[in-house]
PDB file of C-alpha atoms in Angstrom:
ATOM      1  CA  MET V  18     -50.258 -62.390  -6.743  1.00 56.00           C
ATOM      2  CA  ILE V  19     -53.754 -60.724  -7.745  1.00 80.00           C
ATOM      3  CA  GLN V  20     -54.483 -62.677 -10.757  1.00 82.00           C
ATOM      4  CA  LYS V  21     -55.512 -59.729 -13.156  1.00 88.00           C
ATOM      5  CA  PRO V  22     -53.869 -57.514 -15.442  1.00 92.00           C
ATOM      6  CA  PHE V  23     -53.001 -54.319 -13.748  1.00 94.00           C
ATOM      7  CA  ASP V  24     -55.041 -52.156 -15.740  1.00 93.00           C
ATOM      8  CA  ALA V  25     -57.560 -53.801 -15.894  1.00 95.00           C
ATOM      9  CA  ILE V  26     -57.835 -53.780 -11.417  1.00 96.00           C
ATOM     10  CA  GLU V  27     -61.020 -51.546 -10.788  1.00 96.00           C
ATOM     11  CA  LYS V  28     -63.166 -50.282  -8.136  1.00 97.00           C
ATOM     12  CA  PRO V  29     -65.931 -53.549  -8.129  1.00 96.00           C
ATOM     13  CA  TYR V  30     -61.887 -56.493  -7.622  1.00 96.00           C
ATOM     14  CA  VAL V  31     -61.661 -54.731  -4.695  1.00 97.00           C
ATOM     15  CA  ASP V  32     -64.398 -54.394  -3.346  1.00 97.00           C
ATOM     16  CA  ALA V  33     -65.199 -58.363  -4.175  1.00 96.00           C
ATOM     17  CA  LEU V  34     -61.538 -58.925  -2.473  1.00 96.00           C
ATOM     18  CA  VAL V  35     -63.034 -57.361   0.471  1.00 97.00           C
ATOM     19  CA  SER V  36     -66.542 -59.223  -0.005  1.00 97.00           C
ATOM     20  CA  ASN V  37     -65.353 -62.463   0.052  1.00 96.00           C
ATOM     21  CA  ALA V  38     -62.520 -61.796   2.322  1.00 95.00           C
ATOM     22  CA  THR V  39     -59.413 -62.334   0.518  1.00 95.00           C
ATOM     23  CA  GLY V  40     -56.549 -62.742   2.919  1.00 94.00           C
ATOM     24  CA  GLU V  41     -53.390 -61.439   2.971  1.00 94.00           C
ATOM     25  CA  SER V  42     -50.772 -63.915   1.478  1.00 93.00           C
ATOM     26  CA  ARG V  43     -46.799 -64.123   0.050  1.00 93.00           C
ATOM     27  CA  THR V  44     -48.399 -61.671  -2.765  1.00 94.00           C
ATOM     28  CA  LEU V  45     -50.723 -59.692  -1.212  1.00 96.00           C
ATOM     29  CA  GLU V  46     -51.098 -56.831   1.559  1.00 96.00           C
ATOM     30  CA  TYR V  47     -53.254 -54.483   2.793  1.00 97.00           C
ATOM     31  CA  LYS V  48     -52.625 -51.211   4.718  1.00 97.00           C
ATOM     32  CA  GLN V  49     -55.150 -48.909   5.794  1.00 96.00           C
ATOM     33  CA  GLU V  50     -53.289 -45.778   5.497  1.00 96.00           C
ATOM     34  CA  LEU V  51     -49.980 -44.407   3.379  1.00 97.00           C
ATOM     35  CA  PRO V  52     -46.634 -44.493   5.474  1.00 97.00           C
ATOM     36  CA  GLY V  53     -46.525 -41.784   7.846  1.00 95.00           C
ATOM     37  CA  ASN V  54     -43.068 -38.969   7.473  1.00 94.00           C
ATOM     38  CA  SER V  55     -40.646 -40.997  10.571  1.00 96.00           C
ATOM     39  CA  ASP V  56     -37.744 -42.966  10.086  1.00 96.00           C
ATOM     40  CA  ALA V  57     -39.877 -45.950  11.413  1.00 95.00           C
ATOM     41  CA  ASP V  58     -42.463 -46.013   8.738  1.00 97.00           C
ATOM     42  CA  LYS V  59     -40.679 -45.179   5.903  1.00 97.00           C
ATOM     43  CA  LYS V  60     -38.301 -47.548   6.861  1.00 96.00           C
ATOM     44  CA  GLU V  61     -41.831 -50.387   7.421  1.00 96.00           C
ATOM     45  CA  PHE V  62     -43.003 -49.628   3.417  1.00 98.00           C
ATOM     46  CA  LEU V  63     -39.108 -49.243   2.182  1.00 98.00           C
ATOM     47  CA  ALA V  64     -39.264 -53.047   3.559  1.00 97.00           C
ATOM     48  CA  ASP V  65     -42.495 -54.229   2.763  1.00 97.00           C
ATOM     49  CA  VAL V  66     -41.281 -53.417  -0.924  1.00 98.00           C
ATOM     50  CA  SER V  67     -38.700 -54.909  -0.695  1.00 97.00           C
ATOM     51  CA  SER V  68     -39.550 -58.203   0.686  1.00 96.00           C
ATOM     52  CA  PHE V  69     -41.955 -58.175  -2.733  1.00 96.00           C
ATOM     53  CA  ALA V  70     -39.098 -57.721  -5.255  1.00 95.00           C
ATOM     54  CA  ASN V  71     -36.957 -60.409  -3.652  1.00 94.00           C
ATOM     55  CA  ALA V  72     -39.425 -63.160  -3.554  1.00 93.00           C
ATOM     56  CA  GLY V  73     -41.971 -64.021  -6.150  1.00 89.00           C
ATOM     57  CA  GLY V  74     -43.347 -60.035  -6.718  1.00 94.00           C
ATOM     58  CA  GLY V  75     -46.774 -59.267  -5.365  1.00 95.00           C
ATOM     59  CA  ASN V  76     -49.127 -56.566  -4.022  1.00 97.00           C
ATOM     60  CA  ILE V  77     -49.729 -53.544  -1.689  1.00 98.00           C
ATOM     61  CA  LEU V  78     -52.969 -52.120  -1.774  1.00 98.00           C
ATOM     62  CA  TYR V  79     -53.107 -49.116   0.758  1.00 98.00           C
ATOM     63  CA  GLY V  80     -56.669 -48.425   1.913  1.00 97.00           C
ATOM     64  CA  VAL V  81     -58.129 -51.567   3.015  1.00 98.00           C
ATOM     65  CA  LYS V  82     -58.852 -51.864   7.430  1.00 97.00           C
ATOM     66  CA  VAL V  83     -57.757 -55.090   8.445  1.00 97.00           C
ATOM     67  CA  LYS V  84     -59.891 -56.982  10.451  1.00 96.00           C
ATOM     68  CA  VAL V  85     -58.559 -57.629  14.191  1.00 94.00           C
ATOM     69  CA  ASP V  86     -59.572 -60.668  16.517  1.00 93.00           C
ATOM     70  CA  ALA V  87     -60.552 -60.112  20.469  1.00 93.00           C
ATOM     71  CA  HIS V  88     -56.634 -60.085  21.240  1.00 94.00           C
ATOM     72  CA  GLY V  89     -56.230 -56.327  19.112  1.00 91.00           C
ATOM     73  CA  LYS V  90     -54.216 -58.774  16.754  1.00 92.00           C
ATOM     74  CA  LYS V  91     -54.402 -58.244  12.713  1.00 92.00           C
ATOM     75  CA  THR V  92     -56.403 -61.168  11.425  1.00 93.00           C
ATOM     76  CA  GLY V  93     -55.125 -60.699   7.946  1.00 93.00           C
ATOM     77  CA  GLU V  94     -58.362 -60.576   5.941  1.00 96.00           C
ATOM     78  CA  PRO V  95     -59.802 -57.141   4.852  1.00 97.00           C
ATOM     79  CA  GLU V  96     -62.568 -55.524   7.224  1.00 97.00           C
ATOM     80  CA  SER V  97     -63.671 -52.547   4.820  1.00 97.00           C
ATOM     81  CA  VAL V  98     -62.405 -49.971   2.327  1.00 97.00           C
ATOM     82  CA  GLN V  99     -61.080 -46.958   4.155  1.00 96.00           C
ATOM     83  CA  PRO V 100     -60.506 -44.492   1.333  1.00 96.00           C
ATOM     84  CA  LEU V 101     -57.195 -42.618   1.322  1.00 95.00           C
ATOM     85  CA  ASP V 102     -57.512 -38.668   2.755  1.00 89.00           C
ATOM     86  CA  GLY V 103     -54.789 -35.852   3.451  1.00 87.00           C
ATOM     87  CA  TRP V 104     -53.476 -36.648  -0.423  1.00 88.00           C
ATOM     88  CA  THR V 105     -54.136 -36.288  -3.910  1.00 94.00           C
ATOM     89  CA  ALA V 106     -53.306 -39.261  -5.647  1.00 95.00           C
ATOM     90  CA  ASP V 107     -50.498 -37.759  -7.581  1.00 96.00           C
ATOM     91  CA  GLN V 108     -49.238 -36.676  -4.892  1.00 96.00           C
ATOM     92  CA  ALA V 109     -48.798 -40.084  -2.996  1.00 96.00           C
ATOM     93  CA  LYS V 110     -47.854 -41.961  -5.804  1.00 97.00           C
ATOM     94  CA  GLN V 111     -44.799 -39.713  -6.097  1.00 97.00           C
ATOM     95  CA  ARG V 112     -43.598 -39.642  -2.806  1.00 97.00           C
ATOM     96  CA  LEU V 113     -44.107 -43.622  -2.436  1.00 97.00           C
ATOM     97  CA  GLU V 114     -42.210 -43.677  -5.649  1.00 97.00           C
ATOM     98  CA  GLU V 115     -39.697 -40.883  -4.669  1.00 97.00           C
ATOM     99  CA  MET V 116     -38.853 -42.998  -1.134  1.00 97.00           C
ATOM    100  CA  ILE V 117     -38.233 -46.438  -3.408  1.00 97.00           C
ATOM    101  CA  ARG V 118     -36.405 -44.524  -5.489  1.00 96.00           C
ATOM    102  CA  GLN V 119     -33.772 -42.971  -2.868  1.00 95.00           C
ATOM    103  CA  GLY V 120     -34.120 -46.027  -0.103  1.00 97.00           C
ATOM    104  CA  ILE V 121     -33.765 -48.939  -2.102  1.00 97.00           C
ATOM    105  CA  GLU V 122     -30.728 -50.086  -3.893  1.00 96.00           C
ATOM    106  CA  PRO V 123     -30.198 -51.863  -6.274  1.00 95.00           C
ATOM    107  CA  ARG V 124     -32.916 -49.481  -8.034  1.00 94.00           C
ATOM    108  CA  MET V 125     -36.003 -51.112  -9.341  1.00 94.00           C
ATOM    109  CA  ARG V 126     -39.426 -50.491 -10.974  1.00 93.00           C
ATOM    110  CA  VAL V 127     -42.904 -50.832  -9.491  1.00 97.00           C
ATOM    111  CA  GLN V 128     -46.410 -50.017 -11.149  1.00 97.00           C
ATOM    112  CA  ILE V 129     -48.860 -47.783  -8.845  1.00 98.00           C
ATOM    113  CA  LYS V 130     -52.363 -47.739  -9.559  1.00 97.00           C
ATOM    114  CA  GLU V 131     -55.027 -44.956  -8.209  1.00 97.00           C
ATOM    115  CA  ILE V 132     -58.310 -46.869  -7.991  1.00 97.00           C
ATOM    116  CA  ILE V 133     -61.192 -44.735  -7.730  1.00 96.00           C
ATOM    117  CA  GLY V 134     -65.474 -45.195  -6.794  1.00 95.00           C
ATOM    118  CA  TRP V 135     -65.702 -44.609  -2.899  1.00 95.00           C
ATOM    119  CA  GLY V 136     -67.472 -41.766  -0.816  1.00 88.00           C
ATOM    120  CA  GLU V 137     -70.235 -39.731  -1.015  1.00 87.00           C
ATOM    121  CA  ASP V 138     -69.048 -38.232  -3.873  1.00 88.00           C
ATOM    122  CA  GLY V 139     -67.020 -41.577  -5.608  1.00 87.00           C
ATOM    123  CA  GLN V 140     -63.668 -39.501  -6.026  1.00 89.00           C
ATOM    124  CA  GLY V 141     -62.007 -41.793  -2.985  1.00 94.00           C
ATOM    125  CA  PHE V 142     -59.276 -43.621  -3.396  1.00 97.00           C
ATOM    126  CA  VAL V 143     -56.907 -47.030  -2.397  1.00 98.00           C
ATOM    127  CA  LEU V 144     -53.965 -46.925  -4.471  1.00 98.00           C
ATOM    128  CA  LEU V 145     -52.549 -50.245  -6.027  1.00 98.00           C
ATOM    129  CA  ILE V 146     -48.934 -50.975  -5.629  1.00 98.00           C
ATOM    130  CA  ARG V 147     -47.278 -53.614  -8.539  1.00 97.00           C
ATOM    131  CA  ILE V 148     -44.253 -54.763  -7.377  1.00 97.00           C
ATOM    132  CA  PRO V 149     -42.755 -57.249  -9.822  1.00 94.00           C
ATOM    133  CA  LYS V 150     -40.025 -60.780  -9.145  1.00 90.00           C
ATOM    134  CA  SER V 151     -37.257 -58.714  -9.572  1.00 88.00           C
ATOM    135  CA  PHE V 152     -33.805 -60.024 -11.484  1.00 84.00           C
ATOM    136  CA  ALA V 153     -31.376 -57.744  -9.716  1.00 87.00           C
ATOM    137  CA  SER V 154     -32.280 -59.050  -7.021  1.00 87.00           C
ATOM    138  CA  PRO V 155     -31.309 -58.956  -3.631  1.00 94.00           C
ATOM    139  CA  HIS V 156     -32.853 -55.681  -3.375  1.00 96.00           C
ATOM    140  CA  MET V 157     -31.198 -53.705   0.308  1.00 96.00           C
ATOM    141  CA  VAL V 158     -33.351 -50.817   2.095  1.00 97.00           C
ATOM    142  CA  THR V 159     -30.904 -48.312   2.591  1.00 96.00           C
ATOM    143  CA  TYR V 160     -32.837 -45.443   4.078  1.00 95.00           C
ATOM    144  CA  LYS V 161     -31.082 -43.358   5.967  1.00 92.00           C
ATOM    145  CA  ASN V 162     -28.026 -46.200   6.297  1.00 89.00           C
ATOM    146  CA  THR V 163     -29.608 -48.814   7.005  1.00 88.00           C
ATOM    147  CA  SER V 164     -28.592 -51.944   5.445  1.00 92.00           C
ATOM    148  CA  ARG V 165     -31.189 -54.776   5.669  1.00 95.00           C
ATOM    149  CA  PHE V 166     -32.588 -56.882   2.948  1.00 95.00           C
ATOM    150  CA  PHE V 167     -36.475 -58.468   3.556  1.00 95.00           C
ATOM    151  CA  SER V 168     -38.068 -61.374   1.798  1.00 94.00           C
ATOM    152  CA  ARG V 169     -41.529 -62.962   2.099  1.00 93.00           C
ATOM    153  CA  ASN V 170     -42.997 -66.094   3.074  1.00 89.00           C
ATOM    154  CA  SER V 171     -46.952 -67.375   4.125  1.00 84.00           C
ATOM    155  CA  ALA V 172     -46.339 -65.369   7.325  1.00 83.00           C
ATOM    156  CA  GLY V 173     -45.078 -61.808   5.878  1.00 88.00           C
ATOM    157  CA  LYS V 174     -41.988 -60.340   5.322  1.00 93.00           C
ATOM    158  CA  TYR V 175     -38.659 -61.251   7.400  1.00 92.00           C
ATOM    159  CA  GLN V 176     -35.308 -60.184   7.366  1.00 93.00           C
ATOM    160  CA  LEU V 177     -32.575 -62.319   5.161  1.00 93.00           C
ATOM    161  CA  ASP V 178     -29.930 -63.397   7.321  1.00 92.00           C
ATOM    162  CA  VAL V 179     -26.456 -64.111   5.471  1.00 92.00           C
ATOM    163  CA  ALA V 180     -26.718 -67.625   4.415  1.00 91.00           C
ATOM    164  CA  GLU V 181     -30.693 -66.323   2.428  1.00 90.00           C
ATOM    165  CA  ILE V 182     -28.464 -62.988   1.008  1.00 90.00           C
ATOM    166  CA  ARG V 183     -25.639 -64.807  -0.449  1.00 88.00           C
ATOM    167  CA  SER V 184     -28.490 -67.754  -2.179  1.00 88.00           C
ATOM    168  CA  ALA V 185     -30.122 -64.833  -3.707  1.00 85.00           C
ATOM    169  CA  VAL V 186     -26.574 -63.079  -4.669  1.00 85.00           C
ATOM    170  CA  LEU V 187     -26.016 -66.603  -6.442  1.00 84.00           C
ATOM    171  CA  ALA V 188     -29.114 -67.298  -8.255  1.00 79.00           C
ATOM    172  CA  THR V 189     -29.080 -63.641  -9.553  1.00 72.00           C
ATOM    173  CA  GLU V 190     -25.820 -64.276 -10.770  1.00 65.00           C
ATOM    174  CA  SER V 191     -26.632 -67.862 -12.369  1.00 64.00           C
ATOM    175  CA  GLN V 192     -30.306 -66.491 -14.359  1.00 61.00           C
ATOM    176  CA  VAL V 193     -27.390 -64.259 -16.209  1.00 55.00           C
ATOM    177  CA  GLU V 194     -25.203 -66.396 -17.237  1.00 60.00           C
ATOM    178  CA  ARG V 195     -28.299 -68.349 -18.444  1.00 57.00           C
ATOM    179  CA  ILE V 196     -29.850 -65.061 -19.721  1.00 59.00           C
ATOM    180  CA  ARG V 197     -26.426 -65.256 -21.471  1.00 61.00           C
TER     181      ARG V 197
END
């Protein structure tokens, strides 16, 4: 997780992630572009978001290009900030929130923040999505009749198997009992 209060994250912090080569992890993922309009792109986005909620929470930073190795494989290390274009920040936030609302059950809350300051006019932006660990997990991707559960480890997201889904449900029920 980015160890900084959500509202305090600004351009210098994002620039420091890149200059310090802070790699992707269980709680941080970089994406160069916003999800496309294809069903596959939307399902991928929803899988990313739900995997963070079902694990320990985390952050997705849109507008950061990741380095690739000699074989064209992503290294997980940030290369540069590539401000998002083709959308206004408000349009992008509304679209992402709507996809989450329509494509994940049970519903969940995320925080989405526009961070500005790049480009010639200083108005280029990146988007930060903070996904908290959910106490209503496991969350399922339900977009277009999909029924998939995802979580994360240090290598990224993975699909949960039946035993892991069972454990997640039992863990949530146990948390509710402890709260009572």
